[in-house]
mmCIF file of C-alpha atoms in Angstrom:
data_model
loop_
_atom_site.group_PDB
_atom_site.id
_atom_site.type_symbol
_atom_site.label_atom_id
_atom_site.label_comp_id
_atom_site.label_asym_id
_atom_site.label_seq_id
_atom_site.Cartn_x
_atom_site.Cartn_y
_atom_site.Cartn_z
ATOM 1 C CA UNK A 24 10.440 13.349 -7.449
ATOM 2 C CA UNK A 25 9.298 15.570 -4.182
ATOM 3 C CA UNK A 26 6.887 14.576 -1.777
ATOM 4 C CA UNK A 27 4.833 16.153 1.093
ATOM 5 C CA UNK A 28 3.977 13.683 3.347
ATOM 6 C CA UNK A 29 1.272 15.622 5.830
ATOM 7 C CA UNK A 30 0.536 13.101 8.249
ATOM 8 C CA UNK A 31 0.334 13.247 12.580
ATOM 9 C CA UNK A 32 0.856 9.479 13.105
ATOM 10 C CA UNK A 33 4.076 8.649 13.571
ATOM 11 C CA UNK A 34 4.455 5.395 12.931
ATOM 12 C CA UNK A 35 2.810 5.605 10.335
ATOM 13 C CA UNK A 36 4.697 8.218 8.643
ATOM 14 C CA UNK A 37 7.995 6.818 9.431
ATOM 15 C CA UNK A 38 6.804 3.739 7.351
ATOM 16 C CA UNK A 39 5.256 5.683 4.681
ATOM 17 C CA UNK A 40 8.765 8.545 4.666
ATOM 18 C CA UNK A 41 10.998 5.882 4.720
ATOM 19 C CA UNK A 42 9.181 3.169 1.717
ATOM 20 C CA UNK A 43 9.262 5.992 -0.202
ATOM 21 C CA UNK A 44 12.616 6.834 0.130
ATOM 22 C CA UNK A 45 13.899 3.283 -1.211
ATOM 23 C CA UNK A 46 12.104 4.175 -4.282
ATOM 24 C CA UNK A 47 14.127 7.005 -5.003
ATOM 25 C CA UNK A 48 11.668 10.194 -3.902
ATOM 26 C CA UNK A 49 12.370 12.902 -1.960
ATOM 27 C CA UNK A 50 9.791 12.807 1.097
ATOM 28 C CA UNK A 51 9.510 15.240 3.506
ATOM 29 C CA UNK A 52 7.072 14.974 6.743
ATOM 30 C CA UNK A 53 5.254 17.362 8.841
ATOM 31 C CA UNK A 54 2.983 16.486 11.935
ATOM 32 C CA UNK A 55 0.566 19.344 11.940
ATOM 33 C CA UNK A 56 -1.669 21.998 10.189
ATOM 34 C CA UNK A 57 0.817 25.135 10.594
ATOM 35 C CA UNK A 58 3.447 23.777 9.160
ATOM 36 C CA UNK A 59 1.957 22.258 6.586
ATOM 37 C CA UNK A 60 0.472 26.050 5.238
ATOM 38 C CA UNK A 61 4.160 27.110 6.212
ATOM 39 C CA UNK A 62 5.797 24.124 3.582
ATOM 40 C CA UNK A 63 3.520 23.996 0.605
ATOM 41 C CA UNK A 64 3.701 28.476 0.894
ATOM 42 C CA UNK A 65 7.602 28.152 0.601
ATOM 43 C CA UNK A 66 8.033 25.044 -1.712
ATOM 44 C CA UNK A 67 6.168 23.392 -4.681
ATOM 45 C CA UNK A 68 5.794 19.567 -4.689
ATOM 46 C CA UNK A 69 5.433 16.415 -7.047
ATOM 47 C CA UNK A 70 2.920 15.471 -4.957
ATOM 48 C CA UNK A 71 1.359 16.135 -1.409
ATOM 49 C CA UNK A 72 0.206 13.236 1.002
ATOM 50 C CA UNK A 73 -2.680 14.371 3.135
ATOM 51 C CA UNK A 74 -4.081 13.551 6.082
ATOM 52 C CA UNK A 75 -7.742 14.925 6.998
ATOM 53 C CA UNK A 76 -7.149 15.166 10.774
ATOM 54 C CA UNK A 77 -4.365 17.106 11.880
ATOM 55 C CA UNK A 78 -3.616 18.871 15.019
ATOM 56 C CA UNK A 79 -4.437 22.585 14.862
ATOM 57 C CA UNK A 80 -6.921 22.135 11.956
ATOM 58 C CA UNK A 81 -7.771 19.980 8.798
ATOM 59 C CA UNK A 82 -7.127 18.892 5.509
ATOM 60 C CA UNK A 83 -9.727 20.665 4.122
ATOM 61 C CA UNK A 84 -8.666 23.784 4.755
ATOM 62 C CA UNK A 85 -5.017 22.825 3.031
ATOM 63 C CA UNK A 86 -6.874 22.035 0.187
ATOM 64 C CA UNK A 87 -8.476 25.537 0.145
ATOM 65 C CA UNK A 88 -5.582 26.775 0.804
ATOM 66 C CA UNK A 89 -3.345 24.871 -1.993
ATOM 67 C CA UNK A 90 -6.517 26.951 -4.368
ATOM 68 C CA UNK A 91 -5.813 30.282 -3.194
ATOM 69 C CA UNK A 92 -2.486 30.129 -3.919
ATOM 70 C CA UNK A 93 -3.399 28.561 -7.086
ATOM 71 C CA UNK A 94 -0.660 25.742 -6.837
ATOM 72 C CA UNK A 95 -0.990 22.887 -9.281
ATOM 73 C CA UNK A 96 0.695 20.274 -6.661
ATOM 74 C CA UNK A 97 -0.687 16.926 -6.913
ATOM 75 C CA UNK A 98 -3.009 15.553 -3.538
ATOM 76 C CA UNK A 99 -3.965 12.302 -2.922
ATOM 77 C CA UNK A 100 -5.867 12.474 0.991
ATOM 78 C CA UNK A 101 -4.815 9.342 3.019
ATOM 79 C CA UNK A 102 -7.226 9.112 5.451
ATOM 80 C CA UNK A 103 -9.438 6.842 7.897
ATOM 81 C CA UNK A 104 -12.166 8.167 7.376
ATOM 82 C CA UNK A 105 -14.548 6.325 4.080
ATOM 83 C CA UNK A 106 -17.536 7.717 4.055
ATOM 84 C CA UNK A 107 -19.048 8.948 0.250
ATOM 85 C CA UNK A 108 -19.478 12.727 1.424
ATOM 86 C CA UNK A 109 -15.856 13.014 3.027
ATOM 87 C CA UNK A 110 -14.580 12.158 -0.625
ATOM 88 C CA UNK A 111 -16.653 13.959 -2.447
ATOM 89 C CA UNK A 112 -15.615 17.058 -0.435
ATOM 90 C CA UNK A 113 -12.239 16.275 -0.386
ATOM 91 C CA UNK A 114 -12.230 15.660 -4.741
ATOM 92 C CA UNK A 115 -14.463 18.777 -4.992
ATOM 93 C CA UNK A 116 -12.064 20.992 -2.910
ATOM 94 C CA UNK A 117 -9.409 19.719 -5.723
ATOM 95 C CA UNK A 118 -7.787 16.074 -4.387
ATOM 96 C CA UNK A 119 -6.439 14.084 -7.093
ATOM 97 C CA UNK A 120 -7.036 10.617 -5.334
ATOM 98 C CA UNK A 121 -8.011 8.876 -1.908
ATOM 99 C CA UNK A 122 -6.481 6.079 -0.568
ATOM 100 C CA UNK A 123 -8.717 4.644 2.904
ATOM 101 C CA UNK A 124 -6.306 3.374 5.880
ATOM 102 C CA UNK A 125 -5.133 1.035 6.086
ATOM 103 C CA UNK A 126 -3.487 0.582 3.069
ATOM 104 C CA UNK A 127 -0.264 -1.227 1.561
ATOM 105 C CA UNK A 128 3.006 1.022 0.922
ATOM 106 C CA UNK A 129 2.586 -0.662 -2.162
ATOM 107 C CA UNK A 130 -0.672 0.552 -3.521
ATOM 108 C CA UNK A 131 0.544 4.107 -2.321
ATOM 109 C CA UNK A 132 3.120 4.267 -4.162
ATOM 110 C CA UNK A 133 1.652 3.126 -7.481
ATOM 111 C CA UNK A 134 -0.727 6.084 -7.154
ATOM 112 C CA UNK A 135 1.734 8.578 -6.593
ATOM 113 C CA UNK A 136 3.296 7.414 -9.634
ATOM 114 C CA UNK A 137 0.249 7.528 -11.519
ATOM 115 C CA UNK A 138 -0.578 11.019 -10.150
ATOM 116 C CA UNK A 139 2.211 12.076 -11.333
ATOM 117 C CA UNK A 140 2.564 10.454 -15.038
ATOM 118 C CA UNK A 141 -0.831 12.480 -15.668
ATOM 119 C CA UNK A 142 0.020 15.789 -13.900
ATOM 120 C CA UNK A 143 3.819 15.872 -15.759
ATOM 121 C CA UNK A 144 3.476 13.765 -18.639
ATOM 122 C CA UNK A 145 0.162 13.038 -19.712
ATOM 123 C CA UNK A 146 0.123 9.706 -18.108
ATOM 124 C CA UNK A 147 2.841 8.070 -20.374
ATOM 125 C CA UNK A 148 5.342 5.460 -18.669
ATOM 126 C CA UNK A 149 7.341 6.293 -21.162
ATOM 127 C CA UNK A 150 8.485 9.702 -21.546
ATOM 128 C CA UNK A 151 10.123 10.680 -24.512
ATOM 129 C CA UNK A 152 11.402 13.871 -26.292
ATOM 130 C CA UNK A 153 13.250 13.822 -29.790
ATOM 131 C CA UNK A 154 15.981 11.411 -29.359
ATOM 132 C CA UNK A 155 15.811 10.643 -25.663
ATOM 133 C CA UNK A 156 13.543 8.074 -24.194
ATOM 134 C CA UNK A 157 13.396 7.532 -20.369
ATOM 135 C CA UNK A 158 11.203 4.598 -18.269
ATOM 136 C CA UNK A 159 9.824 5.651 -15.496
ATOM 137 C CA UNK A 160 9.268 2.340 -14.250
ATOM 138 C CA UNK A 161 12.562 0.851 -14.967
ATOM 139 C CA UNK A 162 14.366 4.068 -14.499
ATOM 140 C CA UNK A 163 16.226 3.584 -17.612
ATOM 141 C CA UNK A 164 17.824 6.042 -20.176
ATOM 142 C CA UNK A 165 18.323 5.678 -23.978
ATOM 143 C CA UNK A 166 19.445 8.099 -26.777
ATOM 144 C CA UNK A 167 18.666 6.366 -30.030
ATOM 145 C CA UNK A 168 17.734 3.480 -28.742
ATOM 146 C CA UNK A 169 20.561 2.817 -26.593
ATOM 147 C CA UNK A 170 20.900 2.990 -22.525
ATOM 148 C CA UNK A 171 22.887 5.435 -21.311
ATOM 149 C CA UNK A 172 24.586 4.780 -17.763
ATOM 150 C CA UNK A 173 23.142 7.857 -15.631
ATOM 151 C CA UNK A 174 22.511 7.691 -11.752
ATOM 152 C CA UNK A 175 19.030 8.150 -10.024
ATOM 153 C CA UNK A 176 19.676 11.954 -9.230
ATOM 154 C CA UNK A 177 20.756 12.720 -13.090
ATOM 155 C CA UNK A 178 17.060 10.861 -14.244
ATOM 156 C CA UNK A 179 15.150 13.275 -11.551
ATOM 157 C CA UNK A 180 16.979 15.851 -13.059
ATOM 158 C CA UNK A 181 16.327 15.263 -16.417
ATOM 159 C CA UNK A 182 12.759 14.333 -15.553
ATOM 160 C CA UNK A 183 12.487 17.494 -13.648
ATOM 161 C CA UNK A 184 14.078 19.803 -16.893
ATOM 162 C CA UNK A 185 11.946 18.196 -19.338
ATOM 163 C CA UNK A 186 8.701 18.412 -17.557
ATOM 164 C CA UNK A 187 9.285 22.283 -17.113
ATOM 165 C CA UNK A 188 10.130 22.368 -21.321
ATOM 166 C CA UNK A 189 11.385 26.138 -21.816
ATOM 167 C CA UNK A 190 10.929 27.357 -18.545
ATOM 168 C CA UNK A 191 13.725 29.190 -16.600
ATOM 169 C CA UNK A 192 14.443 26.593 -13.118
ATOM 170 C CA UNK A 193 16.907 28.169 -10.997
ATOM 171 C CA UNK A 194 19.814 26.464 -9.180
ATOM 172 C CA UNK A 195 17.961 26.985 -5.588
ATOM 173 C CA UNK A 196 14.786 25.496 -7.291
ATOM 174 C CA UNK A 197 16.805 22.755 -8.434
ATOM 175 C CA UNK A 198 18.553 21.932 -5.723
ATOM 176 C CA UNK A 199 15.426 22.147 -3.679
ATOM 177 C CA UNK A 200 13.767 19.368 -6.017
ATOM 178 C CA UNK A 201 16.315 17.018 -5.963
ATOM 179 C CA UNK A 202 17.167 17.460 -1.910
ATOM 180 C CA UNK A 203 14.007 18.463 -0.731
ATOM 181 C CA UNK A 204 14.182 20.795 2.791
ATOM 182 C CA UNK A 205 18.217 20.034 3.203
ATOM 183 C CA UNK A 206 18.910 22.417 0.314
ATOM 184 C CA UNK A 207 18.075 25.224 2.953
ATOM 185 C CA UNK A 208 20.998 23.672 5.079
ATOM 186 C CA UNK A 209 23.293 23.357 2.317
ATOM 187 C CA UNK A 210 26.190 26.138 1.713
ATOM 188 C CA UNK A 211 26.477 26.392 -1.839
ATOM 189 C CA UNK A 212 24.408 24.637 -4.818
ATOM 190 C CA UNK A 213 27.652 23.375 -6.050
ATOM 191 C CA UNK A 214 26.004 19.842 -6.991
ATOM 192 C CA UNK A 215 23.732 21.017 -8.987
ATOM 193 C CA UNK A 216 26.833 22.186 -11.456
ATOM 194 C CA UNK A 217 28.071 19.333 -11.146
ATOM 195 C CA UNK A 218 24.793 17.078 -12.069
ATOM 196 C CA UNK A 219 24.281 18.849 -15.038
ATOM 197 C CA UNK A 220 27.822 19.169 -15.956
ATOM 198 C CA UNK A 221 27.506 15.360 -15.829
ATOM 199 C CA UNK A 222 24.179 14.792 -17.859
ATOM 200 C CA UNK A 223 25.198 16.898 -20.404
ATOM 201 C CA UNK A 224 28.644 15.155 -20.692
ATOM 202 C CA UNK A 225 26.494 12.078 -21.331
ATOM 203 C CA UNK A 226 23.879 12.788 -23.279
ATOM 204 C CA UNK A 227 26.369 14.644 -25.765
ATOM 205 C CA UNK A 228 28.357 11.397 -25.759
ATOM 206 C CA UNK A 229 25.766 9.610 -26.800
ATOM 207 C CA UNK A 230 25.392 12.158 -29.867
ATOM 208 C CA UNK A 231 22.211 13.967 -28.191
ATOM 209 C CA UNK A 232 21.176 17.348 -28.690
ATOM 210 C CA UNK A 233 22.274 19.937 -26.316
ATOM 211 C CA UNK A 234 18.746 20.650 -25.037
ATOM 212 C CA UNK A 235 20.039 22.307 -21.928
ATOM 213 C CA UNK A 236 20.602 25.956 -21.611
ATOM 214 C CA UNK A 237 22.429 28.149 -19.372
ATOM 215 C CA UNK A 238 20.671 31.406 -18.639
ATOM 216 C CA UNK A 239 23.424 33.566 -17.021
ATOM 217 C CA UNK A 240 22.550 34.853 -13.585
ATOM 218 C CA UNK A 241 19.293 32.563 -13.513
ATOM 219 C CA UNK A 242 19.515 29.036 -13.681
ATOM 220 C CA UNK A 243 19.278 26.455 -16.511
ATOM 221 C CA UNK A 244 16.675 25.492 -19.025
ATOM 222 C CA UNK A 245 15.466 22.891 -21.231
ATOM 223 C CA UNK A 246 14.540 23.444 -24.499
ATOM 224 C CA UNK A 247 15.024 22.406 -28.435
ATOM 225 C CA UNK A 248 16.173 24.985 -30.716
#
């Protein structure tokens, strides 16, 4: 899963970039208001970590922003500030949640993942379609019942195809989910062959359906015939 960590305290972001990344999500981290607009105009995220006070403007205005452009990216405002009217602003400009500082990584993170069990997948743990089941707590994989062996990328991947059912994901937007801003600094999307090559090896092994489709000069889709 992607992140957008929006945050001007370092330290604090390091902490936050950094937890997150030991619990397999993509985080990326900017320090102020214009290139915040810049990143969520250019990329679409799993969810967006906001801070309210940012140099060169506020979070307010990103979440105006995030409206115009009609994005459906999850926001949960991390900020110092507590006061009744600064949340009710901040859920009536379209937050999801709001987590005072300070606060443990913890916590965080357990709201991220509940943000985005009810934006993807109608806040199941347990996400399944037909024959496949996966955990999203204990990151595990079975096809009839029985645990596949598949690496952290190929369950974002899979997570990623099956919460955009039928929809046409190209290899940049791939690539750009499960590597964040390095895709840009990447040659080729060569990997992303090469991951689903390797998921579809696997779930066909374990006598799954062939749910995912190449569409020739686009990308690659999910979907049941």
């Amino acid at each position: 899963m992607k992140i957008l960590l929006i945050e001007d305290e370092k330290d604090l972001a390091k902490s936050i970039q950094d937890y997150l990344k030991t619990n397999d999500f993509v985080c990326e981290w900017v320090t102020d208001f214009s290139l915040a607009l810049e990143k969520i105009a250019l990329y679409d995220y799993d969810c967006i970590l906001l801070d309210l006070m940012l140099p060169g403007g506020n979070g307010f205005d990103i979440l105006s922003h995030l409206k115009k452009l009609n994005k459906s990216d999850g926001v949960i405002i991390i900020s110092a500030k507590q006061n009744l009217e600064t949340r009710l602003e901040g859920f009536n400009l379209g937050a999801d949640d709001y987590l005072v500082k300070p606060f443990h990584l913890s916590e965080l993170l357990v709201r991220i993942q509940a943000l985005i069990r009810r934006k993807k997948f109608d806040g199941n743990n347990i996400i399944t379609f037909n024959e496949i089941q996966i955990d999203l707590l204990s990151k595990v994989v079975k096809v009839h019942g029985i645990s596949i062996d598949v690496t952290k990328k190929e369950i974002d991947l899979l997570l990623f195809l099956i919460g955009n059912n039928k929809k046409v994901l190209s290899k940049e937007a791939i690539a750009e989910h499960l590597s964040g801003d390095m895709a840009d600094m990447i040659d080729n999307h060569d990997f992303v062959y090469a991951h689903i090559k390797n998921i579809k090896k696997k779930l066909k092994n374990a006598e799954s359906k062939s749910y995912i489709k190449t569409v020739y000069g686009l990308g690659y889709k999910w979907e049941d015939e």
